[in-house]
Amino acid sequence: MPTSALAFAEMASDTGFMLSRIQFAANISFHILFPTINIALCWILVFFKLKFNQTGDDAWLRVYRFWVRIFALTFAIGVVSGITMSFQFGTNWPGYMETVGNIAGPLLGYEVMTAFFLEASFLSIMLFGMDRVSNRVHTLATLLVAIGTSLSAFWILALDSWMQTPAGFEMIDGVAHVTSWYEVIFNPSMPYRLMHMVLASGLTAAFLIAGISAYRLLKGDQKSSVKYALNFAVLLGAVLIPLQIFVGDLHGLNTFKHQPAKVAAMEGVWQTNSGVPLLLFALPDENARVNHFELKVPNLASIILTHEVNGEIKGLNEFVDEHPPVAPVFFSFRIMIGIGLLMFALSWLASFKFVYKKQYPNWLLKATVAMTFSGWLATLAGWYVTEIGRQPYLVTGVLKTRDAATTIAPENIAMSLTLYLVIYAFLLIAYIRTLFVMANRAVNLEAINPSMVHMAEQNAQAAEQATTPSTKGVHV
């Protein structure tokens, strides 16, 4: 083959490889937004329903009915985007299934059999059966959907964790074969990643509920159901964020042990050293293999990762050609931490105002609205750290990303990528707009069976709606 033709083929291969990576990144970035809400939201719906069953307060039922609609919308988009993403294993990454299909295939199948079928079977009862089945059956259906959603997360995170820290297999003729399903599923990083993701989902759902509820209060919707939802959400956020910090630390220690190159990129450490500072900010230069404009806290990285002032951290120079791109991992990690700190401050301040002041100032409600989708941003940043930090491997130490890529012409990938981006942008804008339209029309959407509401309460609600909210704040 002539040199020019060979160079053109290599360039086309590189282009196709990068386009495939961008396409899968766009797909997973869009898809993960919706399970991140619903993993926790379904359990929150169980709580709302149980509170109604326990107290008989119809305000809790109104909270349930409003948020179950959002759950349904989120579930639908998550399922559709998940199906298109799975097709890419065959179209864009054929080497993945050829090499580790004996492990990935069954785990994905377990998710369908144990989780998706359970969700699909009882979702219709949960959404449409409130007036058609007994309250006990409806509550059970809600619980089973929540269990199904959690099982789905379990199997997907088991597979992703195995790709990060593979165990329980052997390679025969270049193909992975299972030697222990227990070790495959409960691989070294799986428990930490599962806990971290579940808590991230809880925070995402909590801030979504808080933001939408605060928006409704600012619009003058003074019903008890709105205040119940807001109070619950801010308290949930205040409880979960310290737990997430603790679990995140454990997850980081696990990553430090099993994926030191990823941690070196997260911390911007080039040279193996002791007493490593924590970089609050820097500009990593991968060509010169140094950082510029460092703002650092002495020894703190070593203290966090080794629990010793002079603990040693391996630098990126120990992993030449075997470490991830530094800048995306470095900055994504700091974005995740920064948003987490904002969530901590807002949830604890709002909880203080609720518990001790019984009032939310308008400025705090507006700040809460601004943080409505903060969980999305933190989760995306965290997943970029996780997935980019695994590079150059698709399965750590087993399969490099480039070796799994397709040979499809770059033009075809570019066409499908463009369609994905256009459709996903439209769906994302439509989804966010729909949430606020639903909030604006909440009075009509929350209408429930008159037999379940006392006439006196209906009159009280009408009076509450006519009340103009205070310009200083909202009493809870």
XYZ file of C-alpha atoms in Angstrom:
476
model
C 0.000 0.000 0.000
C 1.415 3.434 -0.915
C 2.528 5.617 1.966
C -0.116 8.275 1.218
C -2.893 5.684 1.174
C -1.667 4.201 4.450
C -1.560 7.638 6.064
C -5.094 8.373 4.858
C -6.340 5.044 6.270
C -4.729 5.785 9.644
C -6.255 9.267 9.682
C -9.698 7.843 8.876
C -9.254 5.261 11.628
C -8.321 7.965 14.146
C -11.271 10.110 13.068
C -13.708 7.214 13.357
C -12.294 6.320 16.758
C -12.722 9.846 18.125
C -16.203 10.221 16.646
C -17.231 6.908 18.231
C -15.933 8.098 21.596
C -17.753 11.416 21.280
C -20.959 9.668 20.260
C -20.902 7.248 23.170
C -19.992 10.069 25.567
C -22.951 12.116 24.301
C -25.227 9.107 24.619
C -24.230 8.155 28.142
C -24.186 11.806 29.272
C -27.781 12.229 28.142
C -29.001 8.841 29.338
C -27.539 9.009 32.839
C -29.455 12.190 33.655
C -32.729 10.304 33.928
C -31.801 7.178 35.935
C -29.939 9.533 38.265
C -33.295 11.091 39.140
C -35.421 7.964 39.178
C -33.214 5.615 41.213
C -34.034 7.728 44.262
C -37.292 9.355 43.169
C -39.128 6.041 43.151
C -38.182 5.446 46.806
C -39.209 9.009 47.629
C -42.595 8.246 46.057
C -42.856 5.204 48.318
C -42.231 7.517 51.276
C -44.891 9.999 50.105
C -47.416 7.197 49.699
C -46.640 5.697 53.095
C -46.974 9.136 54.723
C -50.431 9.463 53.184
C -51.369 5.980 54.364
C -50.101 6.749 57.859
C -51.533 10.236 58.356
C -54.513 10.340 56.000
C -53.361 13.848 55.062
C -54.397 14.377 51.446
C -51.555 16.869 50.949
C -49.142 13.930 50.897
C -51.243 12.302 48.196
C -51.068 15.476 46.132
C -47.290 15.454 46.485
C -47.270 11.840 45.305
C -49.527 12.469 42.322
C -47.510 15.437 41.112
C -44.155 13.697 41.346
C -45.307 10.355 39.980
C -46.000 12.131 36.694
C -42.464 13.456 36.626
C -41.208 9.962 37.441
C -43.142 8.559 34.468
C -41.790 11.186 32.080
C -38.249 10.641 33.325
C -38.608 6.858 33.123
C -39.788 7.000 29.506
C -36.878 9.121 28.292
C -34.391 7.038 30.280
C -35.608 3.784 28.726
C -35.528 5.098 25.169
C -32.054 6.623 25.497
C -30.775 3.456 27.162
C -31.910 1.288 24.253
C -30.123 3.430 21.671
C -26.992 3.399 23.814
C -26.905 -0.399 23.974
C -26.944 -0.630 20.173
C -23.590 1.110 20.087
C -21.891 -1.882 21.670
C -22.405 -3.583 18.338
C -22.155 -0.703 15.889
C -19.332 1.377 17.376
C -17.540 -0.975 19.784
C -17.703 -4.519 18.360
C -14.416 -5.457 20.023
C -16.019 -4.951 23.415
C -18.546 -7.753 23.115
C -16.102 -9.942 21.205
C -13.657 -9.762 24.114
C -15.793 -9.482 27.280
C -19.251 -10.413 25.992
C -19.281 -13.514 28.221
C -19.401 -11.142 31.186
C -21.141 -8.029 29.869
C -23.910 -9.941 28.075
C -25.218 -11.887 31.091
C -25.034 -8.845 33.401
C -27.075 -6.782 30.946
C -29.450 -9.713 30.588
C -29.866 -9.986 34.363
C -30.853 -6.329 34.418
C -33.610 -6.966 31.872
C -34.905 -10.132 33.529
C -34.840 -9.049 37.167
C -35.305 -5.302 36.944
C -36.840 -4.074 33.720
C -39.598 -6.697 33.684
C -40.420 -5.888 37.311
C -40.627 -2.173 36.567
C -42.660 -2.660 33.387
C -45.083 -5.061 35.063
C -46.082 -2.781 37.911
C -45.494 0.674 36.431
C -48.957 0.768 34.852
C -50.582 -0.017 38.213
C -48.472 2.663 39.852
C -49.396 5.279 37.253
C -53.003 4.446 36.394
C -54.276 2.101 39.083
C -54.883 4.405 42.033
C -58.632 4.494 41.414
C -58.796 0.910 40.073
C -57.060 -1.172 42.741
C -57.009 -1.068 46.511
C -54.708 1.368 48.258
C -52.632 -1.550 49.578
C -52.098 -2.990 46.092
C -51.214 0.422 44.710
C -48.670 0.996 47.473
C -47.189 -2.453 46.806
C -46.911 -1.656 43.080
C -45.018 1.542 43.905
C -42.676 -0.412 46.157
C -42.016 -3.066 43.501
C -41.221 -0.421 40.887
C -38.739 1.090 43.341
C -37.139 -2.316 43.907
C -36.956 -2.891 40.152
C -35.283 0.475 39.572
C -32.711 -0.264 42.267
C -32.018 -3.719 40.810
C -31.442 -2.119 37.424
C -28.888 0.239 38.955
C -27.258 -2.688 40.761
C -26.596 -4.701 37.598
C -25.441 -1.744 35.501
C -23.086 -0.560 38.233
C -21.802 -4.115 38.699
C -20.815 -4.173 35.024
C -19.292 -0.694 35.044
C -17.376 -1.455 38.234
C -16.061 -4.675 36.716
C -14.759 -2.644 33.775
C -12.947 -0.420 36.279
C -11.603 -3.181 38.558
C -12.051 -6.516 36.741
C -11.997 -9.730 38.791
C -13.301 -13.294 38.681
C -12.301 -14.148 35.098
C -9.552 -15.600 32.952
C -8.489 -14.864 29.397
C -8.569 -17.769 26.926
C -7.560 -17.031 23.326
C -8.174 -13.322 23.866
C -11.697 -13.799 25.271
C -12.742 -13.291 28.912
C -14.335 -16.292 30.644
C -15.933 -16.182 34.081
C -14.281 -18.144 36.881
C -16.398 -16.673 39.702
C -19.629 -14.734 39.218
C -19.429 -13.572 42.822
C -16.054 -11.940 42.157
C -17.295 -10.495 38.875
C -20.340 -8.885 40.464
C -18.815 -7.878 43.782
C -15.527 -6.708 42.314
C -13.270 -4.434 44.418
C -14.890 -1.110 43.454
C -18.520 -2.222 43.141
C -19.790 -1.627 46.737
C -18.280 1.870 46.858
C -19.508 2.851 43.391
C -23.009 1.560 44.159
C -23.261 3.518 47.423
C -21.793 6.618 45.793
C -24.264 6.488 42.910
C -27.309 5.804 45.091
C -26.475 8.788 47.281
C -25.835 10.923 44.182
C -29.281 9.950 42.942
C -30.801 10.855 46.294
C -29.214 14.297 46.180
C -30.222 14.824 42.555
C -33.843 13.971 43.317
C -33.836 16.019 46.528
C -32.617 19.172 44.787
C -34.984 18.627 41.870
C -37.945 18.397 44.258
C -36.694 21.359 46.280
C -36.125 23.496 43.183
C -39.504 22.799 41.590
C -41.283 23.278 44.932
C -39.469 26.565 45.557
C -40.462 27.704 42.064
C -44.104 26.946 42.839
C -43.930 28.903 46.092
C -42.415 31.868 44.304
C -45.302 31.680 41.835
C -47.751 31.988 44.712
C -48.709 28.320 45.129
C -49.150 28.228 48.910
C -50.734 24.783 49.277
C -49.562 22.522 52.068
C -48.454 19.864 49.583
C -45.858 22.200 48.080
C -44.458 23.085 51.495
C -44.384 19.415 52.523
C -42.346 18.575 49.432
C -39.903 21.440 49.932
C -39.398 20.736 53.631
C -38.808 17.048 52.955
C -36.378 17.728 50.102
C -34.145 20.182 51.959
C -33.961 17.903 54.994
C -33.172 14.921 52.759
C -30.395 16.889 51.062
C -28.968 17.964 54.414
C -28.850 14.336 55.592
C -27.451 12.832 52.390
C -24.665 15.295 51.605
C -22.508 14.423 54.673
C -23.043 10.735 53.911
C -21.956 11.350 50.324
C -18.794 13.074 51.511
C -17.978 10.091 53.738
C -18.706 7.504 51.041
C -16.856 9.583 48.459
C -13.782 9.472 50.679
C -14.042 5.674 50.909
C -14.512 5.451 47.156
C -11.458 7.640 46.632
C -9.336 5.420 48.872
C -10.516 2.380 46.914
C -9.619 4.094 43.638
C -6.227 5.081 45.047
C -5.549 1.415 45.754
C -6.798 -0.108 42.493
C -6.491 2.742 39.937
C -3.575 4.945 41.029
C -3.210 6.526 37.576
C -6.761 7.867 37.788
C -6.101 9.385 41.205
C -2.853 10.946 39.977
C -4.824 12.634 37.183
C -7.536 13.753 39.616
C -4.921 15.365 41.855
C -2.622 16.623 39.084
C 0.400 14.774 40.479
C 3.173 14.273 37.910
C 6.088 13.102 40.033
C 5.871 10.407 42.690
C 6.299 12.240 45.964
C 5.569 12.337 49.675
C 3.666 15.062 51.489
C 1.745 15.924 48.316
C -0.287 19.161 48.411
C -3.961 19.372 47.458
C -4.366 21.519 44.364
C -7.387 23.784 44.659
C -6.636 25.080 41.165
C -4.035 24.540 38.472
C -3.638 24.348 34.716
C -2.208 20.903 33.895
C 0.176 20.908 30.924
C 0.353 17.373 29.575
C 3.026 18.208 27.019
C 5.443 19.720 29.532
C 4.116 17.381 32.261
C 3.816 20.182 34.806
C 1.080 22.333 36.320
C 0.826 26.088 35.888
C -0.707 28.631 38.299
C -1.022 26.205 41.200
C -3.132 27.146 44.209
C -2.425 24.459 46.798
C -2.806 23.372 50.404
C 0.416 21.725 51.660
C 0.310 17.975 52.427
C -3.471 17.771 52.229
C -3.650 15.325 49.275
C -1.401 12.898 51.139
C -3.477 13.276 54.294
C -6.740 12.563 52.421
C -5.460 9.626 50.369
C -3.009 7.970 52.773
C -4.104 9.407 56.131
C -0.467 10.348 56.685
C 1.088 13.811 56.472
C 4.002 12.487 54.418
C 2.159 9.699 52.598
C 3.418 8.818 49.133
C 1.327 9.294 45.991
C 2.427 7.843 42.661
C 2.757 10.413 39.915
C 1.582 10.272 36.317
C 5.147 9.806 35.117
C 4.971 6.306 36.563
C 2.272 5.477 33.984
C 3.663 6.781 30.691
C 1.155 6.048 27.878
C -1.001 4.264 30.455
C -2.762 7.172 32.151
C -5.911 9.124 31.188
C -5.967 12.624 29.685
C -5.231 14.788 32.679
C -7.141 18.041 32.178
C -10.674 16.559 31.777
C -10.256 14.364 34.851
C -8.610 17.115 36.908
C -11.257 19.759 36.212
C -14.253 17.398 36.311
C -13.223 16.301 39.793
C -13.101 19.905 41.014
C -16.424 20.745 39.414
C -18.002 17.788 41.220
C -16.505 18.842 44.556
C -17.444 22.497 44.050
C -21.071 21.717 43.268
C -21.169 19.317 46.215
C -20.051 22.082 48.559
C -22.749 24.408 47.198
C -25.348 21.678 47.749
C -24.067 21.215 51.304
C -24.322 24.931 52.072
C -27.775 25.393 50.558
C -29.359 22.292 52.089
C -28.072 23.046 55.582
C -29.037 26.715 55.387
C -32.518 25.856 54.134
C -32.894 23.212 56.851
C -31.906 25.761 59.476
C -34.491 28.211 58.151
C -37.148 25.484 58.201
C -36.375 24.038 61.636
C -35.654 27.238 63.550
C -37.261 30.071 61.576
C -40.227 28.285 59.966
C -39.752 30.553 56.989
C -37.853 30.547 53.700
C -36.668 33.998 52.561
C -37.413 34.728 48.921
C -33.705 34.985 48.111
C -33.225 31.452 49.462
C -36.129 30.167 47.371
C -34.568 31.737 44.283
C -31.213 30.162 45.124
C -32.963 26.814 45.497
C -34.550 27.195 42.063
C -31.105 27.969 40.623
C -29.825 24.691 42.134
C -32.682 22.581 40.735
C -30.431 20.621 38.366
C -27.215 20.844 40.380
C -27.356 17.095 40.964
C -27.164 16.546 37.215
C -24.024 18.657 36.918
C -22.307 16.976 39.861
C -23.212 13.506 38.595
C -21.978 14.225 35.075
C -18.714 15.605 36.412
C -18.294 12.546 38.636
C -18.964 10.146 35.772
C -16.463 11.952 33.566
C -13.879 11.409 36.295
C -14.823 7.733 36.455
C -15.009 6.948 32.749
C -12.317 9.241 31.332
C -10.120 8.276 34.268
C -10.187 4.640 33.099
C -8.542 5.517 29.776
C -6.717 4.319 27.743
C -8.575 1.159 28.747
C -12.170 0.165 28.138
C -11.675 -2.658 30.626
C -8.753 -1.861 32.911
C -5.706 -3.929 32.047
C -7.716 -6.165 29.691
C -8.990 -4.242 26.670
C -7.831 -0.870 25.378
C -10.495 1.450 24.036
C -8.876 1.753 20.625
C -8.765 -2.043 20.220
C -12.549 -2.258 20.613
C -13.437 0.484 18.141
C -15.390 -0.018 14.943
C -14.036 0.176 11.391
C -17.189 1.899 10.119
C -16.508 4.880 7.861
C -16.178 8.147 9.833
C -18.824 9.783 7.620
C -21.451 7.316 8.853
C -20.524 7.908 12.488
C -20.582 11.676 11.974
C -24.084 11.449 10.517
C -25.481 9.398 13.416
C -23.654 11.600 15.930
C -25.231 14.723 14.468
C -28.698 13.173 14.650
C -28.122 12.092 18.254
C -26.959 15.554 19.307
C -29.911 17.306 17.654
C -32.477 14.904 19.102
C -30.934 14.900 22.570
C -30.720 18.694 22.682
C -34.384 18.919 21.709
C -35.449 16.293 24.271
C -33.428 17.874 27.074
C -34.868 21.335 26.463
C -38.369 19.881 26.137
C -37.960 17.880 29.360
C -36.825 20.860 31.436
C -39.519 23.076 29.962
C -42.164 20.425 30.641
C -41.202 20.244 34.322
C -41.792 23.954 34.774
C -44.978 23.875 32.706
C -46.207 21.098 35.003
C -45.270 23.228 37.995
C -47.203 26.188 36.605
C -50.254 24.022 35.968
C -49.956 22.073 39.220
C -53.396 23.082 40.476
C -55.123 21.339 37.580
C -52.693 18.426 37.436
C -53.154 17.675 41.128
C -56.912 17.304 40.955
C -57.790 13.981 42.602
C -60.854 11.898 43.221
C -63.351 14.105 45.124
C -64.180 11.167 47.378
C -60.661 11.433 48.788
C -60.895 15.099 49.715
C -62.987 16.787 52.363
C -65.033 19.754 51.184
C -63.597 21.900 53.944
C -60.075 21.226 52.726
C -61.044 22.183 49.178
C -62.379 25.488 50.454
C -59.196 26.039 52.482
C -57.054 25.404 49.428
C -59.022 27.915 47.404
C -58.457 30.487 50.121
C -54.730 29.657 50.251
C -54.383 30.071 46.499
C -55.920 33.532 46.661
C -53.408 34.614 49.314
C -50.563 36.771 48.045
C -47.169 35.505 49.349
C -45.100 37.772 51.567
C -42.404 39.771 49.816
C -40.043 38.843 52.633
C -40.452 35.081 52.544
C -42.727 32.108 52.749
C -43.876 30.605 56.044
C -43.750 26.827 56.309
